[in-house]
């Protein structure tokens, strides 16, 4: 998930191409901005700030060698999200304070600052609910099969350690399930054996008809929807106010739309 390594498909390596970048700016007066995006998730604040510090130093160098200031610096996105609890990331204040301390030029008002925060703004605004179709116990494992799988949680299915998602269980009427817990695997409906969205989670006893809620799914989820098994993409609902008012943001996909994709 790194975008900032030398062998990455993204960007121009500062170590190898610094001179070429300076020459490009010298010969093209319309070049007025620099962009850095160190990586997405799993990056320490320190790495994010260091990436911006280095690009800022290049901006200062360009200003000195070309005699014109930059118009903008785009510091990318990449702020991590705490998928294990609501207590941790994102912490924008901490990020801004670290940038103020280590890259003060950024705040001098000379450049326009552009940001590309994605996940950190959206992930915690969304959650996914699915009804349990059936449960089974086999090979010493308790498995609950739901209707949301690897076609929605692509990254979790392929990188479960890096991308764990919290799960809570509710009764069919929406009341939280309580009682003794045991380790459960939550499986999706697709026809491949890696279609799990969680494994070994301590959860109360799950029964068919219960609701399984997957937390923090507002980013990198529906955007990654896969056509594998040709399932219909789910509806998206929004809520606001207290008591909450529900409104449909995006209706569920229809069979006609699905067939249209394949035509
Ligand atoms: C260039 C660029 N900007 C912004 C983002 C968004 O990153 P995030 O969702 O981690 O904020 C990405 C995603 O990797 C990216 O490649």
CSV table of C-alpha atoms and ligand atoms in Angstrom, one decimal:
chain,number,residue,atom,x,y,z
A,1,UNK,CA,0.0,0.0,0.0
A,2,UNK,CA,3.0,2.3,-0.1
A,3,UNK,CA,3.2,4.9,-2.8
A,4,UNK,CA,6.4,6.5,-1.6
A,5,UNK,CA,9.1,3.9,-2.3
A,6,UNK,CA,11.7,4.3,-5.0
A,7,UNK,CA,10.3,1.3,-6.9
A,8,UNK,CA,6.8,2.6,-6.7
A,9,UNK,CA,4.8,3.3,-9.9
A,10,UNK,CA,4.0,6.7,-8.4
A,11,UNK,CA,5.9,10.0,-8.6
A,12,UNK,CA,9.4,11.0,-9.4
A,13,UNK,CA,12.2,9.9,-7.1
A,14,UNK,CA,13.8,12.9,-5.4
A,15,UNK,CA,17.0,10.9,-4.7
A,16,UNK,CA,17.5,10.0,-8.4
A,17,UNK,CA,15.8,12.9,-10.3
A,18,UNK,CA,16.4,16.0,-8.2
A,19,UNK,CA,18.5,17.7,-10.9
A,20,UNK,CA,16.0,16.8,-13.6
A,21,UNK,CA,13.2,18.2,-11.6
A,22,UNK,CA,15.1,21.5,-11.1
A,23,UNK,CA,15.8,21.7,-14.8
A,24,UNK,CA,12.2,21.0,-15.6
A,25,UNK,CA,11.1,23.9,-13.4
A,26,UNK,CA,13.8,26.2,-14.8
A,27,UNK,CA,12.7,25.6,-18.4
A,28,UNK,CA,8.9,25.7,-17.9
A,29,UNK,CA,7.6,28.8,-16.2
A,30,UNK,CA,4.1,27.4,-16.0
A,31,UNK,CA,5.3,24.7,-13.6
A,32,UNK,CA,4.1,26.1,-10.3
A,33,UNK,CA,3.4,23.4,-7.9
A,34,UNK,CA,4.7,20.3,-6.1
A,35,UNK,CA,2.8,17.3,-5.0
A,36,UNK,CA,3.7,14.6,-2.4
A,37,UNK,CA,1.6,11.6,-1.2
A,38,UNK,CA,3.7,9.4,1.0
A,39,UNK,CA,1.3,6.5,1.4
A,40,UNK,CA,-2.1,5.5,2.6
A,41,UNK,CA,-2.6,3.8,6.1
A,42,UNK,CA,0.1,2.3,8.1
A,43,UNK,CA,2.3,5.3,7.8
A,44,UNK,CA,3.6,7.0,10.9
A,45,UNK,CA,3.0,10.7,11.4
A,46,UNK,CA,6.7,11.0,11.3
A,47,UNK,CA,7.0,9.6,7.8
A,48,UNK,CA,4.2,11.7,6.5
A,49,UNK,CA,5.7,14.9,7.9
A,50,UNK,CA,9.2,13.9,6.7
A,51,UNK,CA,7.9,13.4,3.1
A,52,UNK,CA,6.4,16.9,3.2
A,53,UNK,CA,9.5,18.4,4.7
A,54,UNK,CA,11.7,17.0,1.9
A,55,UNK,CA,9.4,18.2,-0.8
A,56,UNK,CA,9.2,21.6,0.9
A,57,UNK,CA,13.0,21.8,0.9
A,58,UNK,CA,12.8,21.2,-2.9
A,59,UNK,CA,10.3,24.0,-3.2
A,60,UNK,CA,12.7,26.4,-1.4
A,61,UNK,CA,15.5,25.2,-3.7
A,62,UNK,CA,13.3,25.8,-6.8
A,63,UNK,CA,12.4,29.3,-5.6
A,64,UNK,CA,16.1,30.1,-5.2
A,65,UNK,CA,17.3,28.6,-8.5
A,66,UNK,CA,14.3,29.8,-10.7
A,67,UNK,CA,13.6,33.0,-9.0
A,68,UNK,CA,9.9,32.4,-8.7
A,69,UNK,CA,7.9,31.1,-5.8
A,70,UNK,CA,5.7,28.1,-6.1
A,71,UNK,CA,2.0,28.7,-6.2
A,72,UNK,CA,1.0,25.6,-4.4
A,73,UNK,CA,2.1,22.5,-2.5
A,74,UNK,CA,-0.1,19.5,-2.4
A,75,UNK,CA,0.6,17.5,0.7
A,76,UNK,CA,-1.6,14.5,-0.4
A,77,UNK,CA,-3.7,12.4,2.0
A,78,UNK,CA,-2.6,9.3,3.9
A,79,UNK,CA,-3.7,10.1,7.4
A,80,UNK,CA,-4.2,6.7,9.0
A,81,UNK,CA,-7.6,5.6,10.5
A,82,UNK,CA,-7.8,3.5,13.7
A,83,UNK,CA,-9.9,0.5,12.6
A,84,UNK,CA,-9.6,-1.1,16.0
A,85,UNK,CA,-11.3,1.6,18.1
A,86,UNK,CA,-12.7,5.1,17.9
A,87,UNK,CA,-10.1,6.4,20.3
A,88,UNK,CA,-7.1,6.8,18.0
A,89,UNK,CA,-6.6,8.2,14.5
A,90,UNK,CA,-7.4,10.4,12.7
A,91,UNK,CA,-5.8,13.2,14.8
A,92,UNK,CA,-5.6,16.2,12.5
A,93,UNK,CA,-4.5,18.6,15.3
A,94,UNK,CA,-1.5,16.5,16.0
A,95,UNK,CA,-0.6,16.3,12.4
A,96,UNK,CA,-0.9,20.1,12.0
A,97,UNK,CA,1.2,20.7,15.1
A,98,UNK,CA,3.9,18.4,13.8
A,99,UNK,CA,3.9,20.1,10.4
A,100,UNK,CA,4.1,23.6,12.1
A,101,UNK,CA,7.1,22.4,14.0
A,102,UNK,CA,9.0,20.6,11.3
A,103,UNK,CA,7.9,22.4,8.1
A,104,UNK,CA,7.2,26.0,9.2
A,105,UNK,CA,7.6,27.3,5.7
A,106,UNK,CA,4.3,25.6,4.9
A,107,UNK,CA,2.4,28.1,7.1
A,108,UNK,CA,4.1,31.3,5.9
A,109,UNK,CA,1.3,32.0,3.5
A,110,UNK,CA,3.5,32.0,0.4
A,111,UNK,CA,2.0,28.8,-1.1
A,112,UNK,CA,-1.5,27.6,-1.4
A,113,UNK,CA,-1.7,24.3,0.5
A,114,UNK,CA,-3.8,21.5,-1.1
A,115,UNK,CA,-4.8,18.3,0.8
A,116,UNK,CA,-6.2,15.1,-0.6
A,117,UNK,CA,-7.4,13.4,2.6
A,118,UNK,CA,-9.6,10.5,1.7
A,119,UNK,CA,-9.9,7.7,4.2
A,120,UNK,CA,-9.4,9.8,7.3
A,121,UNK,CA,-12.4,12.0,6.4
A,122,UNK,CA,-14.8,9.2,5.2
A,123,UNK,CA,-14.0,5.9,6.9
A,124,UNK,CA,-15.7,6.5,10.2
A,125,UNK,CA,-18.7,8.0,8.6
A,126,UNK,CA,-19.9,4.7,7.3
A,127,UNK,CA,-20.9,1.2,8.5
A,128,UNK,CA,-22.3,-1.8,6.8
A,129,UNK,CA,-25.1,-4.1,8.1
A,130,UNK,CA,-25.9,-7.5,6.8
A,131,UNK,CA,-28.2,-10.2,7.9
A,132,UNK,CA,-26.8,-13.6,8.8
A,133,UNK,CA,-28.0,-16.2,6.3
A,134,UNK,CA,-26.8,-19.2,8.2
A,135,UNK,CA,-24.2,-20.4,10.7
A,136,UNK,CA,-22.2,-23.6,10.9
A,137,UNK,CA,-19.6,-25.3,13.1
A,138,UNK,CA,-17.0,-27.3,11.4
A,139,UNK,CA,-13.3,-28.1,11.8
A,140,UNK,CA,-13.4,-26.6,15.3
A,141,UNK,CA,-14.6,-23.2,13.9
A,142,UNK,CA,-17.8,-21.2,14.3
A,143,UNK,CA,-18.7,-19.6,11.0
A,144,UNK,CA,-21.5,-17.1,10.3
A,145,UNK,CA,-22.2,-16.5,6.6
A,146,UNK,CA,-23.5,-13.0,5.8
A,147,UNK,CA,-24.4,-11.2,2.5
A,148,UNK,CA,-21.4,-8.8,2.5
A,149,UNK,CA,-18.2,-10.4,1.4
A,150,UNK,CA,-14.9,-9.8,-0.4
A,151,UNK,CA,-16.7,-8.1,-3.3
A,152,UNK,CA,-17.3,-5.2,-0.8
A,153,UNK,CA,-14.3,-5.7,1.5
A,154,UNK,CA,-11.7,-6.4,-1.0
A,155,UNK,CA,-8.7,-5.3,0.9
A,156,UNK,CA,-9.8,-6.9,4.2
A,157,UNK,CA,-10.2,-10.2,2.4
A,158,UNK,CA,-6.8,-10.0,0.9
A,159,UNK,CA,-4.9,-8.3,3.7
A,160,UNK,CA,-6.9,-9.2,6.9
A,161,UNK,CA,-4.0,-8.4,9.3
A,162,UNK,CA,-3.4,-5.0,7.8
A,163,UNK,CA,-7.1,-4.2,7.3
A,164,UNK,CA,-9.1,-5.6,10.2
A,165,UNK,CA,-12.7,-4.4,10.6
A,166,UNK,CA,-14.6,-4.3,13.9
A,167,UNK,CA,-17.7,-6.4,14.0
A,168,UNK,CA,-20.7,-6.2,16.3
A,169,UNK,CA,-23.8,-8.4,16.4
A,170,UNK,CA,-27.5,-7.4,16.8
A,171,UNK,CA,-30.7,-9.3,17.2
A,172,UNK,CA,-33.1,-9.2,14.2
A,173,UNK,CA,-34.9,-6.2,15.8
A,174,UNK,CA,-31.7,-4.3,16.2
A,175,UNK,CA,-31.1,-4.9,19.9
A,176,UNK,CA,-27.4,-5.5,20.6
A,177,UNK,CA,-26.6,-9.1,21.2
A,178,UNK,CA,-25.2,-9.9,24.6
A,179,UNK,CA,-24.2,-13.1,26.5
A,180,UNK,CA,-21.2,-15.4,26.6
A,181,UNK,CA,-18.8,-14.9,23.7
A,182,UNK,CA,-16.8,-17.3,21.6
A,183,UNK,CA,-14.5,-17.0,18.6
A,184,UNK,CA,-16.4,-16.5,15.4
A,185,UNK,CA,-15.4,-16.3,11.7
A,186,UNK,CA,-17.6,-14.0,9.5
A,187,UNK,CA,-17.8,-15.3,6.0
A,188,UNK,CA,-19.2,-13.6,2.8
A,189,UNK,CA,-21.3,-15.3,0.1
A,190,UNK,CA,-18.8,-15.6,-2.7
A,191,UNK,CA,-17.5,-18.8,-4.3
A,192,UNK,CA,-14.0,-18.7,-3.0
A,193,UNK,CA,-12.7,-19.9,0.2
A,194,UNK,CA,-10.8,-16.7,1.2
A,195,UNK,CA,-14.1,-14.9,1.4
A,196,UNK,CA,-13.9,-13.9,5.1
A,197,UNK,CA,-14.4,-10.5,6.5
A,198,UNK,CA,-13.3,-11.4,10.0
A,199,UNK,CA,-11.7,-14.4,11.8
A,200,UNK,CA,-11.5,-15.5,15.4
A,201,UNK,CA,-13.5,-12.6,16.7
A,202,UNK,CA,-14.9,-12.9,20.3
A,203,UNK,CA,-18.6,-12.4,19.7
A,204,UNK,CA,-21.9,-13.4,21.3
A,205,UNK,CA,-23.6,-16.4,19.9
A,206,UNK,CA,-24.7,-15.7,16.3
A,207,UNK,CA,-27.9,-17.1,14.8
A,208,UNK,CA,-29.5,-16.9,11.4
A,209,UNK,CA,-31.5,-13.6,11.0
A,210,UNK,CA,-29.2,-11.7,13.3
A,211,UNK,CA,-27.6,-8.5,12.0
A,212,UNK,CA,-23.8,-8.3,11.7
A,213,UNK,CA,-22.5,-4.7,11.6
A,214,UNK,CA,-19.0,-3.9,10.1
A,215,UNK,CA,-17.6,-0.6,11.4
A,216,UNK,CA,-15.6,2.1,9.7
A,217,UNK,CA,-16.6,1.2,6.1
A,218,UNK,CA,-17.0,4.8,4.7
A,219,UNK,CA,-13.9,4.6,2.6
A,220,UNK,CA,-12.2,2.1,0.3
A,221,UNK,CA,-15.3,-0.2,0.5
A,222,UNK,CA,-18.1,0.5,-2.0
A,223,UNK,CA,-15.5,2.2,-4.3
A,224,UNK,CA,-13.8,-1.1,-4.6
A,225,UNK,CA,-16.9,-3.0,-5.4
A,226,UNK,CA,-16.1,-6.1,-7.5
A,227,UNK,CA,-18.1,-7.8,-10.2
A,228,UNK,CA,-17.0,-11.2,-9.1
A,229,UNK,CA,-20.0,-13.5,-9.0
A,230,UNK,CA,-22.1,-10.6,-10.6
A,231,UNK,CA,-23.8,-9.6,-7.4
A,232,UNK,CA,-26.0,-6.5,-7.1
A,233,UNK,CA,-24.2,-3.6,-5.3
A,234,UNK,CA,-26.0,-2.6,-2.1
A,235,UNK,CA,-28.0,0.5,-1.3
A,236,UNK,CA,-26.4,3.3,0.6
A,237,UNK,CA,-28.4,5.2,3.3
A,238,UNK,CA,-27.5,8.4,5.1
A,239,UNK,CA,-28.8,9.6,8.4
A,240,UNK,CA,-28.7,12.9,10.3
A,241,UNK,CA,-30.2,14.5,13.3
A,242,UNK,CA,-31.4,13.2,16.6
A,243,UNK,CA,-33.6,11.2,16.4
A,244,UNK,CA,-32.0,10.2,13.1
A,245,UNK,CA,-33.7,10.8,9.8
A,246,UNK,CA,-32.9,8.3,7.2
A,247,UNK,CA,-32.6,9.1,3.5
A,248,UNK,CA,-31.4,7.0,0.6
A,249,UNK,CA,-28.2,8.3,-0.9
A,250,UNK,CA,-27.9,5.6,-3.6
A,251,UNK,CA,-30.4,2.9,-4.4
A,252,UNK,CA,-29.4,-0.8,-4.6
A,253,UNK,CA,-28.2,-1.8,-8.1
A,254,UNK,CA,-30.9,-3.5,-10.3
A,255,UNK,CA,-30.6,-6.6,-12.4
A,256,UNK,CA,-30.9,-4.4,-15.5
A,257,UNK,CA,-27.9,-2.3,-14.5
A,258,UNK,CA,-25.9,-5.4,-13.7
A,259,UNK,CA,-26.7,-6.9,-17.1
A,260,UNK,CA,-25.9,-3.6,-18.7
A,261,UNK,CA,-22.4,-3.8,-17.3
A,262,UNK,CA,-21.8,-7.1,-19.1
A,263,UNK,CA,-23.4,-6.1,-22.4
B,1,LIG,C1,-2.2,10.6,-4.8
B,1,LIG,C2,-3.1,10.2,-3.7
B,1,LIG,N1,-3.7,11.2,-3.0
B,1,LIG,C3,-4.6,10.9,-2.0
B,1,LIG,C4,-4.9,9.6,-1.7
B,1,LIG,C5,-5.8,9.3,-0.6
B,1,LIG,O1,-5.2,8.7,0.5
B,1,LIG,P1,-6.0,8.5,1.9
B,1,LIG,O2,-7.3,7.9,1.5
B,1,LIG,O3,-5.1,7.6,2.7
B,1,LIG,O4,-6.2,9.9,2.5
B,1,LIG,C6,-4.3,8.5,-2.4
B,1,LIG,C7,-4.5,7.1,-2.1
B,1,LIG,O5,-3.6,6.3,-1.9
B,1,LIG,C8,-3.3,8.8,-3.5
B,1,LIG,O6,-2.7,7.9,-4.2
